[in-house]
């Protein structure tokens, strides 16, 4: 049974202690604000990149400049691309020994509890990114011996250039959308994972992302290749200190699940409410492969994120679980996208959203079935919970079906926390705040229970933090 | 001045959505006593239980409910519960996703003053690690399993979601399970017998009989005499149209069973409750 965090006061002060702090800036390199060819070339130069990648970045910069901002989704009008730091290098290199990480960064991650879980043997490997660079990386010997790679992109480019180049940018091309182009131009940090055929990585690999500087832009790039019949679970977490000015987080995540492989990708995003979170996540699922996104979005100012799975081989499966919590002043525009491009493919999208105060959640999803994807099956379930009279939720479930022999189902519910439910729990001695928390936690349970135990506990705690002040 | 061992309801008037439902109800329950409250559908029995527990929809326009020298009507429902008041609901709510054990661990911790002090203040000793304010898991589970076994509830119920997909009988048994864990001083059981088959009724009645004793007062709301074959009341009240029209011993329940409620109706002028024996 899970421990039950419950004392709100304790949680609040724990949170401030835990995530809300910031470090003095002591960086090896901090690019000037703004975005131009020189800046992009400079990033490439600092990373000693091959000419092809430098060209790739510069081309992406042009695509970014030409692409229009999305005219749907969240309000992005306040983003000032000239007021963002695109690259900050906090330390000389990525360490594989925790002791060698610069003291102040180490302290930060120690406070966030990052190396602890690794020590306890709960994780197969750990990456920790601070600003633009991965400052620490490790993979247990058990997995390195079996040929598993878990690296930051710079190291992958240095030591496994062919493998990296073969898949990089193939799932999400530069021109996919404005923010994918931006990431392609200035990306730095992230993870590269390769799992050889048949290897089953039985414990999660974890990456942790931390933004520290004001007006920082974090543009990590993650590429995971699960070779035939392999299995991997990747977990990422993100936090940032609270500033009054905005930060930008725009990642690109590409997954390739080859025949019969299984990838589960779990995100616990806990950005402070000054972060624009605009992330492109997409997976290719080959025949018989199974890709799962468990995507939890808390915090941020605006999030636009629709993890997707393209099922390109017969019998491929996709499952997208999306949990969003929009507190006052936040907009979570989230959902998922599945493309059935082969017969006998199956997908499920489950979206649960919670709006508090004037918070707004949007479910935006697409189920696309291409002609020839016979017997494709898809089910979409969207549940919204409104905590306050002024809370907002909207649903845009798009369907494009070209195949007669496909079965598509959709269910949506919107509910309010019932007075009778609240009273029932309170009549057992629970203060209103606790009662409300339990109802919200129950609502999120079907997604939270999919997480490894430690993360589920953390997730429940984060929900409680978001619930702060939700009731009288 | 009410004593610590009495629960004294005086001249209680309650309205729901502007309509007066309880029109002056008075009754005093001492610890160790079981009072049965009987009355036809719609007479206001559940209104009384909801108002005593503090549901915000039921507005008290007059009266007091004294307990430990305190008018509980002025307290929020959670505080009433922590003070030792309990209501087994006629229609228990469903809470999707909330497991019976998570919920009960928190509720029991609240009742025992671990989660918050009885008066609702956060625990005084500063921030603590989450989980520290709850009964230790092992201790709680031992107690939970024991109480579940006594109510013939399969241990799989612990990890089921509160009342979600439960049959009527299961819901009622889980209400009594909550009562067993929370160990109230005054318990109101609102039609705990309805929807139960005879075997389930026996299990529930045995459960209630085990719990009650010199340290608990009980208000047993029921529609039928049937439950009273298993739980023996000391006092029986008849509620009609928002008023207690008769109070008597256990024989009153049998009288009702034989005669029906019609003869107990108060006079049309709405005056004093009639004490006339039915013809
Ligand atoms: N939640 C409620 N909303 C509206 N009316 C109510 C509500 N609860 C009780 N009432 C009204 O109060 C009266 C008494 O109902 P109730 O207390 O449930 O009676 P009983 O439990 O004796 O059957 C009925 O007329 C009923 O319609
Ligand atoms: Mg009733």
XYZ file of C-alpha atoms and ligand atoms in Angstrom:
779
model
C 0.000 0.000 0.000
C 1.181 3.488 -0.783
C 2.154 5.863 1.953
C -0.376 8.626 2.047
C 0.988 12.134 2.161
C -1.675 14.218 3.733
C -0.513 17.093 5.856
C -0.892 20.004 3.497
C 1.172 22.399 5.513
C 3.993 19.952 5.559
C 3.685 19.395 1.847
C 3.710 23.093 1.094
C 6.843 23.786 2.989
C 8.408 20.659 1.570
C 7.671 21.927 -1.911
C 9.243 25.309 -1.366
C 12.239 23.630 0.093
C 12.251 21.037 -2.598
C 11.723 22.799 -5.918
C 11.254 26.521 -5.510
C 14.835 27.540 -4.801
C 17.417 28.787 -7.290
C 21.196 28.818 -7.469
C 23.502 31.761 -8.094
C 24.691 31.624 -11.696
C 28.239 30.410 -12.058
C 28.479 29.217 -15.623
C 31.258 28.195 -17.926
C 29.469 29.774 -20.840
C 26.292 31.785 -21.223
C 25.295 32.853 -24.704
C 23.785 36.265 -25.103
C 20.027 36.493 -25.442
C 18.318 36.097 -28.771
C 18.532 33.905 -31.800
C 20.540 34.280 -35.011
C 22.907 32.312 -37.249
C 25.926 33.320 -35.245
C 24.390 32.066 -32.039
C 23.385 28.767 -33.592
C 26.829 28.310 -35.165
C 28.354 29.079 -31.809
C 26.434 26.272 -30.089
C 27.562 23.875 -32.801
C 31.125 25.099 -32.485
C 31.192 24.769 -28.696
C 30.018 21.196 -29.095
C 32.635 20.380 -31.763
C 29.924 19.127 -34.021
C 30.339 17.598 -37.464
C 29.557 19.897 -40.396
C 26.366 18.004 -41.277
C 24.839 18.817 -37.913
C 25.911 22.438 -38.097
C 24.176 22.708 -41.469
C 21.158 20.920 -40.070
C 20.889 23.442 -37.268
C 21.241 26.433 -39.573
C 18.636 25.068 -41.965
C 16.307 24.500 -39.015
C 16.804 28.104 -37.933
C 15.505 29.264 -41.320
C 12.534 26.949 -41.132
C 11.805 28.296 -37.656
C 11.925 31.879 -38.907
C 9.526 31.095 -41.754
C 7.022 28.989 -39.836
C 4.105 30.791 -38.324
C 3.147 30.494 -34.699
C 0.296 28.050 -34.197
C -3.017 29.906 -34.369
C -4.698 27.358 -32.119
C -4.006 25.960 -28.691
C -2.567 28.117 -25.930
C -1.937 31.846 -25.993
C 1.707 32.211 -26.975
C 1.558 35.884 -27.892
C 3.676 36.929 -24.918
C 6.670 34.828 -25.904
C 9.545 37.105 -26.843
C 12.079 34.998 -28.711
C 14.649 37.762 -28.366
C 14.482 37.679 -24.616
C 15.542 34.059 -24.185
C 18.921 32.565 -23.387
C 19.252 29.732 -25.879
C 22.349 28.169 -24.519
C 23.962 27.999 -21.098
C 26.779 25.618 -20.318
C 26.976 25.145 -16.579
C 30.045 22.910 -16.468
C 32.883 21.711 -18.681
C 31.606 18.243 -19.323
C 29.195 15.508 -18.401
C 30.441 13.434 -15.499
C 29.864 9.787 -14.850
C 30.984 10.113 -11.281
C 28.561 12.030 -9.118
C 31.376 13.393 -6.967
C 32.839 15.236 -9.937
C 29.710 17.259 -10.656
C 30.168 20.924 -9.627
C 29.287 21.388 -5.996
C 26.342 23.770 -6.374
C 24.687 21.646 -9.046
C 25.250 18.557 -6.999
C 23.573 20.269 -4.098
C 20.614 21.163 -6.270
C 20.102 17.615 -7.434
C 20.768 16.250 -3.977
C 17.984 18.455 -2.724
C 15.759 17.141 -5.487
C 16.650 13.613 -4.424
C 18.066 12.619 -7.798
C 21.038 10.407 -6.970
C 19.210 8.737 -4.100
C 16.914 6.583 -6.179
C 19.891 5.421 -8.204
C 21.791 4.421 -5.103
C 18.818 2.449 -3.923
C 19.033 0.422 -7.124
C 15.576 1.482 -8.278
C 16.917 2.774 -11.553
C 18.998 1.280 -14.315
C 20.564 4.582 -15.208
C 20.328 8.281 -14.530
C 20.848 11.465 -16.481
C 20.713 14.914 -14.965
C 20.479 18.019 -17.072
C 21.057 21.515 -15.725
C 20.249 24.382 -18.099
C 21.511 23.295 -21.529
C 23.826 20.475 -20.645
C 23.731 17.058 -19.119
C 25.998 17.308 -16.100
C 25.809 13.727 -14.970
C 25.156 10.441 -16.636
C 25.394 6.867 -15.556
C 24.216 3.437 -16.561
C 24.458 0.333 -14.452
C 27.067 -2.137 -15.590
C 24.462 -4.847 -16.007
C 23.040 -2.903 -18.927
C 26.240 -1.580 -20.486
C 27.403 -5.197 -20.684
C 24.350 -6.066 -22.731
C 25.068 -3.246 -25.138
C 22.476 -0.759 -23.907
C 23.447 2.854 -24.602
C 22.179 5.662 -22.401
C 24.047 8.858 -23.229
C 23.597 12.537 -23.738
C 23.365 13.497 -27.427
C 26.868 15.022 -27.545
C 28.432 11.810 -26.315
C 26.258 9.762 -28.642
C 27.359 11.910 -31.585
C 30.973 11.476 -30.586
C 30.965 7.740 -29.949
C 28.040 6.388 -31.983
C 27.701 8.918 -34.773
C 26.283 6.512 -37.367
C 23.622 5.093 -35.139
C 22.606 8.552 -33.998
C 22.491 10.054 -37.454
C 20.522 7.138 -38.839
C 17.519 7.903 -36.635
C 17.900 11.533 -35.633
C 15.184 13.782 -37.068
C 13.479 10.889 -38.847
C 10.424 10.678 -36.653
C 10.003 14.421 -36.239
C 11.397 16.321 -39.223
C 12.650 19.873 -38.862
C 9.628 21.335 -40.592
C 7.063 19.483 -38.507
C 6.131 22.602 -36.566
C 7.670 25.883 -35.494
C 8.861 24.601 -32.151
C 10.308 21.399 -33.557
C 12.293 23.627 -35.927
C 13.434 25.777 -33.034
C 14.575 22.736 -31.115
C 16.376 21.377 -34.178
C 18.313 24.630 -34.428
C 19.394 25.036 -30.827
C 18.942 21.657 -29.153
C 21.309 20.722 -26.415
C 21.195 17.959 -23.861
C 18.539 15.291 -23.579
C 18.997 11.565 -23.844
C 20.044 9.040 -26.409
C 19.070 5.467 -25.715
C 19.670 2.377 -27.753
C 18.493 -1.040 -26.598
C 19.854 -3.971 -28.604
C 17.573 -6.709 -29.950
C 15.911 -8.817 -27.301
C 17.357 -6.909 -24.341
C 14.791 -6.152 -21.684
C 15.787 -3.334 -19.391
C 13.779 -4.249 -16.331
C 14.302 -1.078 -14.272
C 13.539 2.435 -15.497
C 16.141 4.762 -16.950
C 15.590 8.217 -15.608
C 16.451 11.707 -16.733
C 15.930 14.820 -14.714
C 15.752 18.309 -16.192
C 16.319 21.451 -14.249
C 16.074 25.021 -15.442
C 17.778 27.449 -13.090
C 18.468 30.750 -14.862
C 15.916 33.455 -15.504
C 14.659 33.685 -19.095
C 16.257 30.380 -19.821
C 15.284 28.288 -22.790
C 15.747 24.569 -22.434
C 15.755 22.606 -25.664
C 16.658 19.057 -24.952
C 16.488 16.372 -27.555
C 15.688 12.792 -26.811
C 15.996 9.855 -29.117
C 15.185 6.321 -28.048
C 15.633 3.319 -30.280
C 14.320 0.014 -29.027
C 15.578 -2.671 -31.341
C 13.562 -5.791 -32.191
C 11.942 -7.470 -29.238
C 13.576 -5.198 -26.693
C 11.947 -3.445 -23.774
C 12.698 -0.155 -22.054
C 11.022 2.243 -19.643
C 12.246 5.818 -19.593
C 11.136 8.301 -16.954
C 11.719 12.017 -17.070
C 11.054 14.679 -14.506
C 11.337 18.455 -14.772
C 11.321 21.418 -12.401
C 12.324 25.060 -12.368
C 12.510 27.804 -9.782
C 9.792 30.389 -9.644
C 10.590 33.640 -11.457
C 8.353 36.448 -12.488
C 9.706 36.458 -16.044
C 9.082 33.614 -18.432
C 11.153 30.643 -19.453
C 10.755 28.478 -22.506
C 10.957 24.722 -22.629
C 10.755 23.227 -26.072
C 11.881 19.645 -26.339
C 11.715 17.164 -29.163
C 11.366 13.499 -28.305
C 11.605 10.790 -30.937
C 10.957 7.136 -30.223
C 11.470 4.199 -32.523
C 10.079 0.835 -31.461
C 11.238 -1.751 -33.951
C 9.418 -5.057 -34.507
C 8.028 -6.415 -31.288
C 9.722 -3.836 -29.082
C 8.102 -2.110 -26.136
C 8.804 1.438 -25.000
C 7.148 3.112 -22.094
C 7.889 6.801 -21.689
C 6.758 8.418 -18.450
C 6.877 12.159 -17.892
C 6.277 13.972 -14.666
C 6.403 17.599 -15.521
C 6.274 20.004 -12.660
C 7.318 23.336 -14.134
C 6.873 26.532 -12.224
C 4.102 28.700 -13.621
C 6.422 30.972 -15.609
C 7.420 28.288 -18.118
C 6.042 27.928 -21.639
C 6.147 24.232 -22.274
C 5.895 23.428 -25.975
C 7.032 19.939 -26.655
C 6.832 17.641 -29.658
C 6.785 13.936 -28.831
C 6.307 11.229 -31.384
C 6.880 7.518 -31.695
C 7.081 5.075 -34.557
C 5.731 1.651 -33.726
C 6.724 -1.094 -36.121
C 4.995 -4.455 -36.500
C 3.962 -5.920 -33.170
C 5.597 -3.091 -31.234
C 3.939 -1.384 -28.294
C 4.512 2.222 -27.321
C 3.110 3.807 -24.195
C 3.223 7.464 -23.224
C 2.348 8.284 -19.639
C 2.369 12.035 -19.713
C 1.650 14.090 -16.613
C 1.544 17.834 -16.930
C 1.457 19.947 -13.832
C 2.543 23.520 -13.582
C 3.816 25.718 -16.464
C 2.099 28.787 -17.861
C 1.014 27.215 -21.114
C 1.614 23.630 -22.107
C 0.996 22.373 -25.608
C 1.846 18.731 -25.863
C 0.277 15.855 -27.770
C 2.408 12.735 -27.588
C 1.759 10.675 -30.669
C 2.269 7.196 -32.010
C 2.435 6.274 -35.679
C 1.636 2.600 -35.962
C 3.377 1.684 -39.177
C 3.554 -2.103 -38.795
C 0.799 -4.689 -38.506
C -0.351 -5.415 -34.976
C 1.350 -2.384 -33.460
C -0.201 -0.931 -30.306
C -0.301 2.503 -28.756
C -1.426 3.711 -25.388
C -1.410 7.357 -24.397
C -2.278 8.324 -20.847
C -2.384 12.041 -20.340
C -2.940 13.722 -16.994
C -3.158 17.499 -16.805
C -3.671 19.828 -13.887
C -4.300 23.490 -14.650
C -4.200 25.735 -11.609
C -5.258 29.367 -11.630
C -3.785 31.201 -14.609
C -2.521 28.068 -16.325
C -3.548 26.485 -19.577
C -2.850 22.847 -20.226
C -3.531 22.095 -23.855
C -2.717 18.426 -24.015
C -3.887 15.167 -25.454
C -2.548 12.686 -27.924
C -2.456 11.560 -31.467
C -2.523 8.092 -32.950
C -2.117 7.166 -36.582
C -3.178 3.701 -37.669
C -1.193 3.041 -40.823
C -1.249 -0.768 -40.738
C -3.784 -3.534 -40.186
C -4.699 -4.881 -36.770
C -3.313 -1.896 -34.952
C -4.856 -0.904 -31.644
C -4.750 2.299 -29.683
C -6.112 3.799 -26.505
C -6.013 7.403 -25.422
C -7.040 8.226 -21.878
C -7.019 11.867 -20.892
C -7.783 13.097 -17.389
C -7.742 16.786 -16.696
C -8.297 18.816 -13.582
C -8.973 22.556 -13.638
C -8.758 24.657 -10.551
C -9.624 28.312 -10.083
C -9.554 29.940 -13.493
C -7.301 27.194 -14.787
C -8.074 25.837 -18.222
C -7.542 22.377 -19.612
C -7.989 21.407 -23.214
C -8.050 17.904 -24.571
C -6.929 17.936 -28.168
C -6.617 14.601 -29.834
C -6.494 13.017 -33.233
C -7.292 9.462 -34.208
C -6.354 8.838 -37.790
C -6.987 5.566 -39.576
C -5.468 5.220 -43.008
C -7.030 3.166 -45.750
C -5.806 -0.392 -45.436
C -5.501 -0.312 -41.671
C -8.077 -3.058 -41.498
C -9.499 -4.050 -38.145
C -7.835 -1.075 -36.533
C -9.320 -0.375 -33.125
C -9.169 2.804 -31.146
C -10.744 3.996 -27.960
C -10.574 7.528 -26.604
C -11.667 8.414 -23.098
C -11.578 12.020 -21.860
C -12.549 12.910 -18.346
C -12.470 16.429 -17.008
C -12.874 17.453 -13.396
C -13.708 21.050 -12.523
C -12.903 22.206 -9.025
C -14.332 25.709 -9.104
C -17.242 27.459 -10.804
C -14.841 29.498 -12.973
C -12.712 26.510 -14.013
C -12.688 25.724 -17.710
C -12.324 22.561 -19.733
C -12.737 21.946 -23.439
C -12.462 18.922 -25.674
C -11.447 18.640 -29.326
C -11.503 15.006 -30.360
C -10.658 14.883 -34.046
C -11.200 11.724 -36.070
C -10.044 11.020 -39.605
C -11.102 7.602 -40.745
C -10.492 6.208 -44.213
C -11.053 2.577 -43.341
C -14.517 0.992 -43.158
C -13.342 -1.926 -41.134
C -12.055 0.099 -38.225
C -13.714 0.347 -34.806
C -13.468 3.742 -33.185
C -15.052 4.652 -29.897
C -15.025 7.837 -27.887
C -16.305 8.750 -24.463
C -16.109 12.064 -22.677
C -17.232 13.182 -19.236
C -17.096 16.475 -17.406
C -17.732 16.478 -13.695
C -17.570 18.721 -10.702
C -16.503 17.710 -7.266
C -19.865 16.846 -5.765
C -21.027 18.452 -2.564
C -22.358 15.084 -1.436
C -19.041 13.339 -2.059
C -17.195 16.026 -0.165
C -19.661 15.813 2.701
C -19.408 12.043 2.816
C -15.642 12.168 3.291
C -15.816 15.054 5.735
C -18.401 13.209 7.808
C -15.593 10.738 8.530
C -13.430 13.411 10.116
C -11.423 14.576 7.106
C -10.956 18.336 6.836
C -12.293 19.748 3.583
C -8.843 20.164 2.040
C -8.024 16.534 2.643
C -11.407 15.398 1.386
C -10.960 17.416 -1.794
C -7.488 15.990 -2.259
C -8.730 12.449 -1.970
C -11.416 13.039 -4.573
C -8.921 14.566 -6.994
C -6.401 11.865 -6.316
C -9.060 9.257 -6.930
C -9.887 10.923 -10.222
C -6.248 10.723 -11.318
C -5.715 7.258 -9.914
C -6.086 5.230 -13.092
C -3.130 7.103 -14.583
C -1.013 7.514 -11.470
C -1.196 3.795 -10.757
C 0.632 3.166 -14.022
C 3.744 4.778 -12.577
C 6.475 3.096 -10.628
C 5.648 3.302 -6.928
C 8.129 6.053 -6.040
C 6.826 8.237 -8.840
C 3.237 7.560 -7.952
C 3.941 8.796 -4.447
C 5.686 11.862 -5.828
C 2.828 12.454 -8.230
C 0.230 12.375 -5.465
C 2.328 14.821 -3.522
C 2.539 17.143 -6.519
C -1.223 16.996 -6.918
C -1.597 18.040 -3.297
C 0.736 20.951 -3.882
C -1.365 22.048 -6.847
C -4.475 21.727 -4.723
C -3.111 24.249 -2.264
C -5.786 26.855 -1.704
C -8.305 24.977 -3.835
C -10.895 25.165 -1.149
C -12.099 27.779 1.324
C -26.304 21.857 30.625
C -25.854 18.599 28.790
C -23.681 15.954 30.355
C -20.773 14.254 28.656
C -22.793 11.106 28.366
C -25.840 12.549 26.655
C -26.653 13.776 23.214
C -29.493 16.210 23.566
C -31.433 17.506 20.584
C -33.745 20.369 21.435
C -36.502 21.822 19.269
C -34.669 21.257 15.995
C -36.090 22.870 12.896
C -34.531 22.172 9.534
C -35.322 23.453 6.063
C -34.233 22.119 2.725
C -34.280 24.562 -0.155
C -36.573 26.881 1.753
C -39.041 24.193 2.745
C -39.337 23.328 6.408
C -38.915 19.558 6.867
C -38.246 19.198 10.592
C -40.668 21.177 12.633
C -39.221 21.040 16.106
C -37.662 17.724 17.045
C -36.422 17.025 20.557
C -34.836 13.863 21.887
C -32.146 12.906 24.335
C -29.946 9.870 23.963
C -27.745 8.671 26.783
C -24.663 6.599 26.242
C -25.536 2.965 26.444
C -28.987 3.557 24.954
C -30.335 2.540 21.596
C -33.160 4.702 20.295
C -35.116 3.617 17.282
C -36.566 6.324 15.066
C -39.369 5.076 12.862
C -41.553 6.817 10.396
C -43.005 6.627 6.903
C -41.071 7.633 3.805
C -40.591 11.337 3.573
C -41.266 12.011 7.236
C -37.829 13.610 7.685
C -35.698 10.816 9.154
C -32.776 11.331 6.784
C -33.146 15.068 7.089
C -32.570 14.686 10.808
C -29.462 12.551 10.256
C -28.027 14.869 7.611
C -28.662 17.969 9.701
C -27.049 16.408 12.767
C -23.989 15.513 10.715
C -23.880 18.976 9.133
C -24.699 18.631 5.437
C -24.636 22.184 4.034
C -27.892 21.704 2.128
C -29.858 21.149 5.317
C -30.203 24.463 7.058
C -30.916 24.522 10.727
C -33.311 27.373 11.487
C -33.818 26.639 15.153
C -32.640 24.415 17.962
C -29.544 22.925 19.474
C -27.798 19.577 19.571
C -25.734 19.497 22.717
C -22.955 17.075 23.213
C -20.009 17.391 25.621
C -21.372 20.797 26.491
C -21.006 21.823 22.881
C -23.678 22.665 20.327
C -22.439 20.498 17.461
C -24.709 22.351 15.048
C -22.111 25.118 14.996
C -19.265 22.824 13.989
C -18.169 21.789 10.499
C -19.009 18.142 9.730
C -15.432 16.913 9.972
C -15.099 18.324 13.444
C -18.357 16.692 14.536
C -16.912 13.400 13.329
C -13.652 13.910 15.168
C -15.655 14.683 18.304
C -17.222 11.242 18.057
C -20.385 11.642 16.008
C -21.014 9.122 13.263
C -23.596 8.691 10.522
C -24.081 5.491 8.559
C -25.648 6.900 5.411
C -28.831 5.678 3.850
C -27.222 6.308 0.462
C -23.428 6.159 0.785
C -21.504 8.084 -1.869
C -19.175 6.536 -4.421
C -15.639 7.906 -4.698
C -14.007 6.563 -7.864
C -10.304 5.812 -7.620
C -10.121 6.101 -3.835
C -9.324 2.785 -2.219
C -11.182 1.765 0.905
C -7.914 1.319 2.778
C -6.347 4.686 1.823
C -9.524 6.431 2.801
C -9.999 4.604 6.061
C -6.403 5.063 7.107
C -6.792 8.783 6.734
C -10.193 8.860 8.399
C -9.035 6.809 11.364
C -5.956 8.996 11.700
C -8.181 12.054 11.704
C -10.488 10.614 14.343
C -7.556 9.718 16.552
C -6.150 13.218 16.357
C -3.090 12.402 14.273
C -4.058 14.275 11.136
C -5.469 17.373 12.750
C -6.365 18.243 16.273
C -9.975 17.674 17.195
C -10.747 21.360 16.803
C -9.496 21.385 13.235
C -6.179 23.163 13.673
C -3.265 21.747 11.804
C -1.020 19.714 14.046
C 0.990 22.145 16.123
C 4.412 20.601 15.923
C 5.467 22.186 12.638
C 5.882 20.651 9.184
C 6.252 16.942 9.147
C 7.006 14.479 6.451
C 3.901 13.335 4.585
C 2.669 10.037 5.988
C 3.923 10.821 9.452
C 0.519 12.121 10.417
C -1.119 8.805 9.678
C -1.529 5.661 11.670
C 1.394 3.338 10.867
C 0.466 1.092 7.945
C 1.009 -2.194 9.746
C -0.970 -1.263 12.794
C -3.772 0.083 10.631
C -3.926 -2.949 8.372
C -4.027 -5.331 11.295
C -6.994 -3.486 12.715
C -8.693 -3.148 9.346
C -8.409 -6.854 8.546
C -9.769 -7.840 11.913
C -12.795 -5.573 11.576
C -13.433 -6.674 8.018
C -13.381 -10.323 9.002
C -15.933 -9.622 11.729
C -18.276 -8.159 9.106
C -17.591 -11.019 6.704
C -16.111 -8.601 4.196
C -13.546 -10.195 1.919
C -10.103 -8.644 2.354
C -10.140 -7.747 -1.360
C -12.426 -4.867 -0.395
C -9.458 -2.990 1.011
C -8.113 -2.250 -2.423
C -11.482 -1.631 -4.038
C -12.635 1.905 -4.671
C -14.982 3.332 -2.087
C -18.514 2.053 -2.840
C -17.666 1.865 -6.534
C -19.654 -1.027 -7.963
C -20.610 -2.266 -4.492
C -23.962 -3.956 -4.066
C -26.453 -2.335 -1.694
C -25.570 -4.811 1.014
C -21.841 -4.305 0.560
C -22.235 -0.583 0.905
C -24.108 -0.983 4.176
C -21.515 -3.372 5.536
C -18.756 -0.922 4.629
C -20.657 1.792 6.491
C -20.595 -0.387 9.592
C -16.925 -1.140 8.963
C -16.274 2.594 9.071
C -18.226 2.846 12.270
C -16.205 0.022 13.779
C -12.919 1.737 12.929
C -13.969 5.219 13.931
C -15.406 4.045 17.228
C -17.962 6.834 17.685
C -19.627 7.907 20.897
C -22.908 8.616 19.176
C -23.918 6.851 16.008
C -26.854 7.448 13.723
C -27.665 4.517 11.489
C -29.933 5.633 8.670
C -31.838 2.675 7.239
C -28.809 0.471 7.483
C -31.177 -2.450 7.075
C -32.685 -1.428 3.760
C -31.511 -3.404 0.770
C -30.176 -6.226 2.914
C -31.267 -9.815 2.603
C -31.843 -11.685 5.827
C -28.305 -13.112 6.075
C -26.689 -9.744 5.442
C -29.072 -8.181 7.931
C -27.924 -10.617 10.596
C -24.255 -9.894 9.909
C -24.822 -6.166 10.082
C -26.962 -6.411 13.219
C -24.346 -8.565 14.934
C -21.740 -5.999 13.938
C -23.769 -3.187 15.430
C -24.475 -5.171 18.601
C -20.776 -5.837 19.058
C -19.984 -2.154 18.739
C -22.633 -0.739 20.968
C -22.320 -0.848 24.705
C -22.201 1.418 27.706
C -19.965 3.913 25.887
C -22.055 4.508 22.834
C -25.418 6.006 22.131
C -27.275 4.956 18.995
C -30.065 6.448 16.925
C -31.338 3.647 14.785
C -33.416 4.931 11.900
C -35.561 2.323 10.291
C -38.626 1.960 8.256
C -39.456 -1.531 9.370
C -39.783 -3.516 12.553
C -37.572 -6.229 11.024
C -34.230 -4.745 12.156
C -35.523 -4.401 15.688
C -35.805 -8.184 15.941
C -32.011 -8.205 15.891
C -31.062 -4.939 17.529
C -33.111 -4.294 20.635
C -33.942 -0.642 21.173
C -34.509 0.839 24.604
C -36.666 3.636 23.278
C -38.761 3.977 20.125
C -39.796 7.289 18.552
C -42.252 7.772 15.749
C -41.564 10.628 13.361
C -44.319 11.950 11.114
C -44.290 15.083 9.022
C -41.233 16.426 10.762
C -42.406 15.876 14.297
C -41.953 13.144 16.852
C -45.533 12.073 17.468
C -44.973 9.186 19.885
C -42.225 7.945 22.145
C -42.347 4.644 23.927
C -40.663 1.350 24.660
C -39.958 -1.540 22.293
C -43.649 -2.430 22.277
C -44.314 0.707 20.250
C -42.484 -0.802 17.299
C -44.692 -3.869 17.379
C -47.754 -1.691 17.625
C -46.641 0.176 14.530
C -46.018 -3.070 12.718
C -49.552 -4.166 13.438
C -51.365 -0.860 12.872
C -49.348 1.032 10.305
C -48.471 4.693 10.598
C -51.843 6.173 9.713
C -53.205 6.343 13.210
C -50.167 8.291 14.385
C -50.716 11.253 12.128
C -50.705 14.544 14.048
C -53.818 16.664 13.952
C -54.214 18.908 10.944
C -53.802 22.136 12.919
C -50.138 21.258 13.359
C -50.352 21.556 17.129
C -48.889 19.237 19.749
C -48.116 15.719 18.713
C -51.052 13.474 19.444
C -50.497 10.775 21.934
C -53.784 9.146 21.250
C -53.643 5.410 20.836
C -54.919 4.334 17.458
C -58.401 3.003 17.443
N -31.552 16.676 -0.539
C -32.846 17.005 -0.600
N -33.282 17.826 -1.571
C -34.592 18.152 -1.638
N -35.504 17.708 -0.791
C -35.128 16.904 0.191
C -33.782 16.505 0.331
N -33.684 15.697 1.400
C -34.935 15.582 1.893
N -35.807 16.302 1.170
C -37.228 16.403 1.383
O -37.485 16.328 2.759
C -38.570 15.487 3.034
C -38.133 14.402 3.988
O -37.216 13.543 3.332
P -36.280 12.548 4.117
O -35.676 13.257 5.264
O -35.359 11.926 3.155
O -37.353 11.495 4.654
P -37.158 10.014 5.132
O -35.730 9.745 5.355
O -37.955 9.963 6.367
O -37.742 9.152 4.068
C -39.073 14.967 1.708
O -40.166 15.763 1.310
C -37.922 15.179 0.799
O -38.366 15.423 -0.506
Mg -34.399 8.386 4.567
